[in-house]
Structure formats: structure tokens, C-alpha cells
Coordinates of C-alpha atoms (C1' of nucleotides) in Angstrom, one line a residue:
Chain N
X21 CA 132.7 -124.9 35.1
X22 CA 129.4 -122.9 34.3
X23 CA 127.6 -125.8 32.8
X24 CA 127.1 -129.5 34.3
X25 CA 127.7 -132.3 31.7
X26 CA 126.6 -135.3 31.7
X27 CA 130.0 -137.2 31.0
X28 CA 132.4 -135.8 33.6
X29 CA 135.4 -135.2 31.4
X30 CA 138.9 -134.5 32.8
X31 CA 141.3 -131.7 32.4
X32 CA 144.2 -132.6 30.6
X33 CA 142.7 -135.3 29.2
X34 CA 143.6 -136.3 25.4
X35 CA 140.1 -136.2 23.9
X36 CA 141.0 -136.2 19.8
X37 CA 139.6 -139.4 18.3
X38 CA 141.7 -141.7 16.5
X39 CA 140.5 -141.3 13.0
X40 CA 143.1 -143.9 11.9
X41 CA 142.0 -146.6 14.3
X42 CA 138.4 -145.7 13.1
X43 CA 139.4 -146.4 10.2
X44 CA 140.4 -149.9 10.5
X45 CA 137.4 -151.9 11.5
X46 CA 134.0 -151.9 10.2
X47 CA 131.7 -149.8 12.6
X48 CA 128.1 -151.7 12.8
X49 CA 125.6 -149.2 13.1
X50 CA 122.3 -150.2 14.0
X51 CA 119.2 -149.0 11.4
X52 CA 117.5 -147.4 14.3
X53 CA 120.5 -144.8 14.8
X54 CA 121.6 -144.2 11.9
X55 CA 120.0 -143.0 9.3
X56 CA 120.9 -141.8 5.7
X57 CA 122.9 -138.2 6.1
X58 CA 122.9 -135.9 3.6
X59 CA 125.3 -133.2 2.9
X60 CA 123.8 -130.3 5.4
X61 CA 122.9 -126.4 3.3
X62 CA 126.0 -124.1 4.7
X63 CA 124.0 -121.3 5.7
X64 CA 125.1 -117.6 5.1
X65 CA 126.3 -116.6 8.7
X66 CA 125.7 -113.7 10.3
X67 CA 128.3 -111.1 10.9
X68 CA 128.7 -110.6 14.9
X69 CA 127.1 -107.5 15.5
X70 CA 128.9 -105.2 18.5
X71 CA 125.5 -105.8 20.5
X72 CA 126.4 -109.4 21.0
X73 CA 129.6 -108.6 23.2
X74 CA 128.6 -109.5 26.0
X75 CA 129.5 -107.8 29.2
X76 CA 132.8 -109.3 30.9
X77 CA 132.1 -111.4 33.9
X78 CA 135.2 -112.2 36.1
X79 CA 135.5 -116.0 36.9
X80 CA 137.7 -118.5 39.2
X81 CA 138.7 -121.8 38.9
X82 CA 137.1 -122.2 42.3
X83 CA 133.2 -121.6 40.5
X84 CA 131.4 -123.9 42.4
X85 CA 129.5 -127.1 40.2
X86 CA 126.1 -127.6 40.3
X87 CA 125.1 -129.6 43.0
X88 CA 123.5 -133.3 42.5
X89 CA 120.3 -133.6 43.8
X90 CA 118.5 -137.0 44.2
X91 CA 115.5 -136.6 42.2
X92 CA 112.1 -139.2 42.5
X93 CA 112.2 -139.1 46.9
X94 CA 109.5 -139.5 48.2
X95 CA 107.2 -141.5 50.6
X96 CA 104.5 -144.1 50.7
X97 CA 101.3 -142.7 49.2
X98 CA 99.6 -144.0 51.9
X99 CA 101.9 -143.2 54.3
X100 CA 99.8 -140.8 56.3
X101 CA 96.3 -142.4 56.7
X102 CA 98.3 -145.5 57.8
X103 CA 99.9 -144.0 60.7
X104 CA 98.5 -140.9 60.9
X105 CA 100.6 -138.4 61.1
X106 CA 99.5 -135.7 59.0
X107 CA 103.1 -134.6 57.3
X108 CA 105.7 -136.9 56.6
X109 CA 108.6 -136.2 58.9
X110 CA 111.6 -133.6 57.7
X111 CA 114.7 -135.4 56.4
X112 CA 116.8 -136.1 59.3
X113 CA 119.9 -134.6 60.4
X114 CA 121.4 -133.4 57.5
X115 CA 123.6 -130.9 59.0
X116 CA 126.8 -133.0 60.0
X117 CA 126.8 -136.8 59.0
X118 CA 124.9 -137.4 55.9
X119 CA 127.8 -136.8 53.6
X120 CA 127.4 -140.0 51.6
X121 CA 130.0 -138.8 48.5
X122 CA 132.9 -140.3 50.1
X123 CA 132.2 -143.1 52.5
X124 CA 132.5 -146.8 51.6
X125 CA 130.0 -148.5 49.8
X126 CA 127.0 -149.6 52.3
X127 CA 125.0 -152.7 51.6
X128 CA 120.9 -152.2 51.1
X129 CA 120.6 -154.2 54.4
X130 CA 123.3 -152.1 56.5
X131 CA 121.3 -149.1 55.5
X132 CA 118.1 -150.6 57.0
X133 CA 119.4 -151.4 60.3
X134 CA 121.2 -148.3 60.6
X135 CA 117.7 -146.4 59.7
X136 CA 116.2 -148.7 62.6
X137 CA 118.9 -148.1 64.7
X138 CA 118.3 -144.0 64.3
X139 CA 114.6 -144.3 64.3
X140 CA 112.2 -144.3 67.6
X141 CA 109.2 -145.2 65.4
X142 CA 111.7 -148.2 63.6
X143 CA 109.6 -150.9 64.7
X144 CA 106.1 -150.2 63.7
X145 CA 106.6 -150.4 59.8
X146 CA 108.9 -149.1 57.4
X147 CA 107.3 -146.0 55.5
X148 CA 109.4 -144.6 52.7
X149 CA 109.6 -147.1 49.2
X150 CA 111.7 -146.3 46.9
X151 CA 110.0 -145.8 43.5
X152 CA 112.3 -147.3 41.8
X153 CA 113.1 -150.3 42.9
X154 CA 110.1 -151.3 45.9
X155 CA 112.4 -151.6 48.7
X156 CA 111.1 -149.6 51.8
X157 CA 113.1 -147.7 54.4
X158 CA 112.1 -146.3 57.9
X159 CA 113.5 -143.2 57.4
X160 CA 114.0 -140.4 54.9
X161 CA 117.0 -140.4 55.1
X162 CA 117.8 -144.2 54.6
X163 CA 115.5 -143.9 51.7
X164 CA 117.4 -140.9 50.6
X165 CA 120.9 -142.8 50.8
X166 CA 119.9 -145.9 49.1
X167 CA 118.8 -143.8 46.2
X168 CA 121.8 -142.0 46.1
X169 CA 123.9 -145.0 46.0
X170 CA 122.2 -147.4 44.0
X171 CA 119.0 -146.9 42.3
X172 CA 119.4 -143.4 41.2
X173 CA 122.8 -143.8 39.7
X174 CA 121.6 -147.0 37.8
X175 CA 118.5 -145.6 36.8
X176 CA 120.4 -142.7 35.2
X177 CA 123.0 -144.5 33.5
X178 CA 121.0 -146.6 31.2
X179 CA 122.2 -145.8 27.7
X180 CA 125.4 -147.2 27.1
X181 CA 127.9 -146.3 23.8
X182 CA 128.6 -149.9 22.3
X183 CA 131.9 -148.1 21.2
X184 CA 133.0 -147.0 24.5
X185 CA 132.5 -147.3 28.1
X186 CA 130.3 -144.1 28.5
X187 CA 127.0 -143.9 29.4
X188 CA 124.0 -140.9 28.9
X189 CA 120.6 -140.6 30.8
X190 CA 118.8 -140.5 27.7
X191 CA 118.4 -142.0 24.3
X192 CA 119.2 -139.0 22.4
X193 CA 122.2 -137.9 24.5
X194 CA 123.6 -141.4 23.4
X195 CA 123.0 -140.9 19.9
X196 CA 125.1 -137.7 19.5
X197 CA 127.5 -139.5 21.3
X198 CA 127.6 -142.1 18.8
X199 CA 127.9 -139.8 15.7
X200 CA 131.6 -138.8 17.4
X201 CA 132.4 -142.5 16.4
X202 CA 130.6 -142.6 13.0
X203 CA 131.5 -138.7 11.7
X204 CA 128.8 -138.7 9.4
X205 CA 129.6 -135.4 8.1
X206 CA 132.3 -135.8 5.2
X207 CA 134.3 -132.8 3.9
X208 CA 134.1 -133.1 -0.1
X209 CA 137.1 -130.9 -0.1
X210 CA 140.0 -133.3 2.0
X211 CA 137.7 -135.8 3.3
X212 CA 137.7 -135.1 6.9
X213 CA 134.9 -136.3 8.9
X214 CA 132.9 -134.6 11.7
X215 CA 130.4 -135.7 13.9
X216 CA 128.2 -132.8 13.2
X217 CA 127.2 -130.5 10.5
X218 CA 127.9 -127.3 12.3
X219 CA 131.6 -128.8 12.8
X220 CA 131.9 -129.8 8.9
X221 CA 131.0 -125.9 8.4
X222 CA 133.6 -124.1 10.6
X223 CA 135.6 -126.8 8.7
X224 CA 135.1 -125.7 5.3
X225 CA 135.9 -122.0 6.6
X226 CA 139.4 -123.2 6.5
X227 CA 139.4 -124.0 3.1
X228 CA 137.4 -121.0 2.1
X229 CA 138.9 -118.7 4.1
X230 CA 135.4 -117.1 5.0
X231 CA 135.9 -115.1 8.5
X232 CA 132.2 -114.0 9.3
X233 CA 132.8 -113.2 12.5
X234 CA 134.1 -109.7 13.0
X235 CA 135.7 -108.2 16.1
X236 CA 134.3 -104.8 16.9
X237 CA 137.2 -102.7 18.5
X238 CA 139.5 -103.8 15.7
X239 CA 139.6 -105.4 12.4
X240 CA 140.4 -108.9 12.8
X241 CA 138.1 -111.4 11.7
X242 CA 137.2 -115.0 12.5
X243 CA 136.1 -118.3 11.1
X244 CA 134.7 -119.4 14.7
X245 CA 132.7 -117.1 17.2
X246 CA 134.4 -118.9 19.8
X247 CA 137.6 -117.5 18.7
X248 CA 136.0 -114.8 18.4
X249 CA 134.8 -114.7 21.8
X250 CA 138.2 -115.6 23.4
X251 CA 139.8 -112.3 21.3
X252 CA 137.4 -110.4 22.5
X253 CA 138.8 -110.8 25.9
X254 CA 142.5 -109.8 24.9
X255 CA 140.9 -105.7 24.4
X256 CA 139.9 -106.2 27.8
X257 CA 141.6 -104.9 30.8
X258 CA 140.0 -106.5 33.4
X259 CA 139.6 -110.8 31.7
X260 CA 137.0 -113.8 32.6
X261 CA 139.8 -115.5 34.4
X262 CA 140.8 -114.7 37.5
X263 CA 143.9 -116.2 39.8
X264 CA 142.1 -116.4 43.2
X265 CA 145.2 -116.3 44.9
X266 CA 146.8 -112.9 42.9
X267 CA 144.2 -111.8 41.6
X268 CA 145.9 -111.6 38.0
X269 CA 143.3 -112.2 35.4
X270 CA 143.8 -114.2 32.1
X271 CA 141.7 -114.0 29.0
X272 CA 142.0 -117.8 28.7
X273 CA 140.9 -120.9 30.7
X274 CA 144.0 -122.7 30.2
X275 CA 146.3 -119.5 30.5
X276 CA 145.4 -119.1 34.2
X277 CA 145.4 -123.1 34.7
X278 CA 149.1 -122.6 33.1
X279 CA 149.5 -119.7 35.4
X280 CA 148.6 -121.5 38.6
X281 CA 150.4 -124.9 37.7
X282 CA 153.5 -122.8 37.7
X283 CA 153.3 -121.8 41.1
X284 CA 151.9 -118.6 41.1
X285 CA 151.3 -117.6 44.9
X286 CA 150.2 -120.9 46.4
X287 CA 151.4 -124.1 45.5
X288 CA 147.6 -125.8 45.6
Chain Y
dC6 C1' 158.0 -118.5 28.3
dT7 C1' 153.7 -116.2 27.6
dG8 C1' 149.8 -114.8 25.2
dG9 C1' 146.9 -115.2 21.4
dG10 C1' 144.9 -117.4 17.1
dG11 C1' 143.2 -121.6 14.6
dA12 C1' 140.8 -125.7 14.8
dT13 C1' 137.9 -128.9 16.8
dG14 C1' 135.2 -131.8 20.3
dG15 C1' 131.1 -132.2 22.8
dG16 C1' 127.0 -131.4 26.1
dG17 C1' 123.0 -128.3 26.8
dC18 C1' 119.2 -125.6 25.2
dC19 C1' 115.7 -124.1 22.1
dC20 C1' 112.5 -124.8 18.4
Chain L
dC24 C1' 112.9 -136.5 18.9
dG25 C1' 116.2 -134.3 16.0
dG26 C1' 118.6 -130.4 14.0
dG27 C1' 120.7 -126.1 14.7
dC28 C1' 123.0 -123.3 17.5
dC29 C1' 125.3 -121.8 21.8
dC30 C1' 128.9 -122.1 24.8
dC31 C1' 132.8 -124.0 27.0
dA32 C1' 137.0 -126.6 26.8
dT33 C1' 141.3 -127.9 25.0
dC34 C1' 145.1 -128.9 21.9
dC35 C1' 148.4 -127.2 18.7
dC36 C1' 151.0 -123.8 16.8
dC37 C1' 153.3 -119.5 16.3
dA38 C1' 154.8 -114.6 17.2

DNA sequence: CTGGGGATGGGGCCC
DNA sequence: CGGGCCCCATCCCCA
């Protein structure tokens, strides 16, 4: 997946909302999120012009995901007139054991001894604090860990969706989350609603039957540039999705997930 | 069964 | 900070 999100989702996973059930309870919306919306001005789209086809980049299911890095480590401001040592020390070993993704949860205190334990300089003071929540650690690397574990991953989840269990690292992430429960955006025509204007317009395309999005190689046109986009791959000979194992290539995500699920080469 | 089109959801980025 | 847009993902349906 090109793109990290901030709500891991899960393939396969039924995602349509349950307008019904939406339907059936008063939603409380809180005057600080929701505001008055008005009907949004459908704008005049643009015809895709050839230009914008971009140039076809071959892709696995095996693209790697952004790494996670801890963010906010660092140590004691006065760490080195204290002891001083003019450099803080480099973060220790992290070639073959600090793999902390998988292992069992470790209490705050285990992680202190163990940074004693690993430390020759353990008994003078401890040196790093952790910004976040005060507690110090001898080494980088037990500062590093506890952050990872605990304070970090609280500190990012703060926002939480009184509608469902997910939470956003920011205020504004949270309320466009929100609008997917209040759909806001209220076709006049059948009375669907959409959590965002853009939606309601590719919406009304399907009653108007407006296709402004023209394929250059043939004469098909679309409602939706993504549709667009995945057409676009079907005059291709060579398509974005690749089968690592046979190299077959598929102009669709879910076509080469359908391709490898039925046992292509490797059963993985 | 496979491939492609239609429709829609949702997070990120830019202004 | 919010709106608009981009892009990706996925489900459903049909040829």
C-alpha cells in the first residue's frame, strides 16, 4: 500500500455503513462539530486531458509500508554538562534484539532494570526523560522502548469517534471521520446521504449521466477518474499489478489478490 | 471463472 | 482549521 493511514483497515473487510441502522437512533452531534451544511456548488469538471495519464509503474503486493518511527526521543537537556560527556551516546544495539513489535508487553519498571542491567554507567543517574510522560531511563534505548510501548501510542491516539471504537491523532482527522456517521451531504434527487460533497457529486453523475472523464486511446467515458484511472490500465500491456511469484500482471488490486488466493504458483 | 465498469468509502495533501 | 481534490481500496454487478 503506497500510502500509510492512520486507521489500519483490513482487506476483506465489509466497510459499507449501515444507513438503516443510522437511521434508527437519534445521532447527538455536538455544536462544536457540526455545523450548518449547505448544499455544496457542483463545479463544471474538467475533462481528463491525455497529459494526465500517468506513466505505468509495476507494483507487488509485497510494497513494503512505511515504517513507524518513534517521534519526540530525545535526552535530558542537561544531560551533557551534568556528566560531561560531550555527545549523548548512539542508540544501543539495534542490529539484532531490539525488535519490540512482537514481544510481550513489558512493564515501565522491567524496562528500567533491564536498561541497568545493559548499562556500565547504570548507577550514576538515569539520563534520558521521556517528554511525555517525566519518567527517566539510563539508556536510549530503554527510553526508546518505553516510548514505543506506552507513551507514544497514547499520546497519538487521543481523539476518539464517540460512534465507534476508532481513534485519530488529530482533531480534524476525527471530524471527517465523524461526518461518515452523520452524511451531511443529502442527494435532493433519491435522498442518499454522503459524508462528503465531492461523494454527493460523483453521485449525482449517476443520475445525470455526466461522464467528464474521457479515456484517451478510446472513446469510453466516465463519471469517476478513478474509474477512469483503473480503465486506463486495461490498454496497457504491461499493468500496475504484478504477481511476484509469475510474474502475470493485473490491471486491478483485487484481480491479482483473486489471482493469488487461487493458488497461482505458491500457495502463501 | 475472469476481467472490467460502476459506485462509493476514506485518509492524505494542498491551499 | 476546513474545503476541495487526489489517490487508493473495495464491493457489486455484468459481459
Amino acid at each position: 500500500m503506497p500510502r500509510s493511514f492512520l486507521v489500519k483497515k483490513h482487506f476483506n473487510a465489509s466497510k459499507k455503513p449501515n444507513y438503516s441502522e443510522l437511521d434508527t437512533h437519534t445521532v447527538i452531534i455536538s455544536p462544536y462539530l457540526y455545523e450548518s451544511y449547505s448544499m455544496p456548488v457542483i463545479p463544471q469538471p474538467e475533462i481528463l486531458s491525455s497529459g494526465a495519464y500517468s506513466p505505468i509503474t509495476v507494483w507487488t503486493t509485497a510494497a513494503p509500508f512505511h515504517a513507524q518511527l518513534p517521534n519526540g526521543l530525545s535526552p535530558l537537556s542537561g544531560y551533557s554538562s551534568s556528566l560531561g560527556r560531550v555527545s549523548p551516546p548512539p542508540p544501543s544495539d539495534t542490529s539484532s534484539k531490539d525488535h519490540s513489535g512482537s514481544e510481550s508487553p513489558i512493564s515501565d519498571e522491567e524496562e528500567r532494570l533491564q536498561s541497568k542491567l545493559s548499562d556500565p554507567h547504570a548507577i550514576e543517574a538515569e539520563k534520558f526523560q521521556c517528554n511525555l510522560c517525566n519518567k527517566t531511563y539510563l539508556t536510549f534505548s530503554g527510553l526508546a522502548k518505553h516510548k514505543q510501548l506506552h507513551c507514544d501510542a497514547q499520546s497519538r491516539k487521543s481523539f476518539s469517534c464517540k460512534y465507534c471504537d476508532k481513534e485519530y491523532v488529530s482533531l480534524g482527522a476525527l471530524k471527517m471521520h465523524i461526518r461518515t456517521h452523520t452524511l451531511p451531504c443529502v442527494c435532493k434527487i433519491c435522498g442518499k446521504a454522503f459524508s462528503r460533497p465531492w461523494l454527493l457529486q460523483g453521485h449525482i453523475r449517476t443520475h445525470t449521466g455526466e461522464k467528464p472523464f474521457s479515456c484517451p486511446h478510446c472513446n469510453r467515458a466516465f463519471a469517476d477518474r478513478s474509474n477512469l484511472r483503473a480503465h486506463l490500465q486495461t490498454h496497457s500491456d504491461v499493468k500496475k499489478y504484478q504477481c511476484k511469484n509469475c510474474s502475470k500482471t493485473f490491471s486491478r488490486m483485487s484481480l491479482l489478490h483473486k489471482h493469488e488466493e487461487s493458488g497461482c504458483c505458491v500457495a502463501h
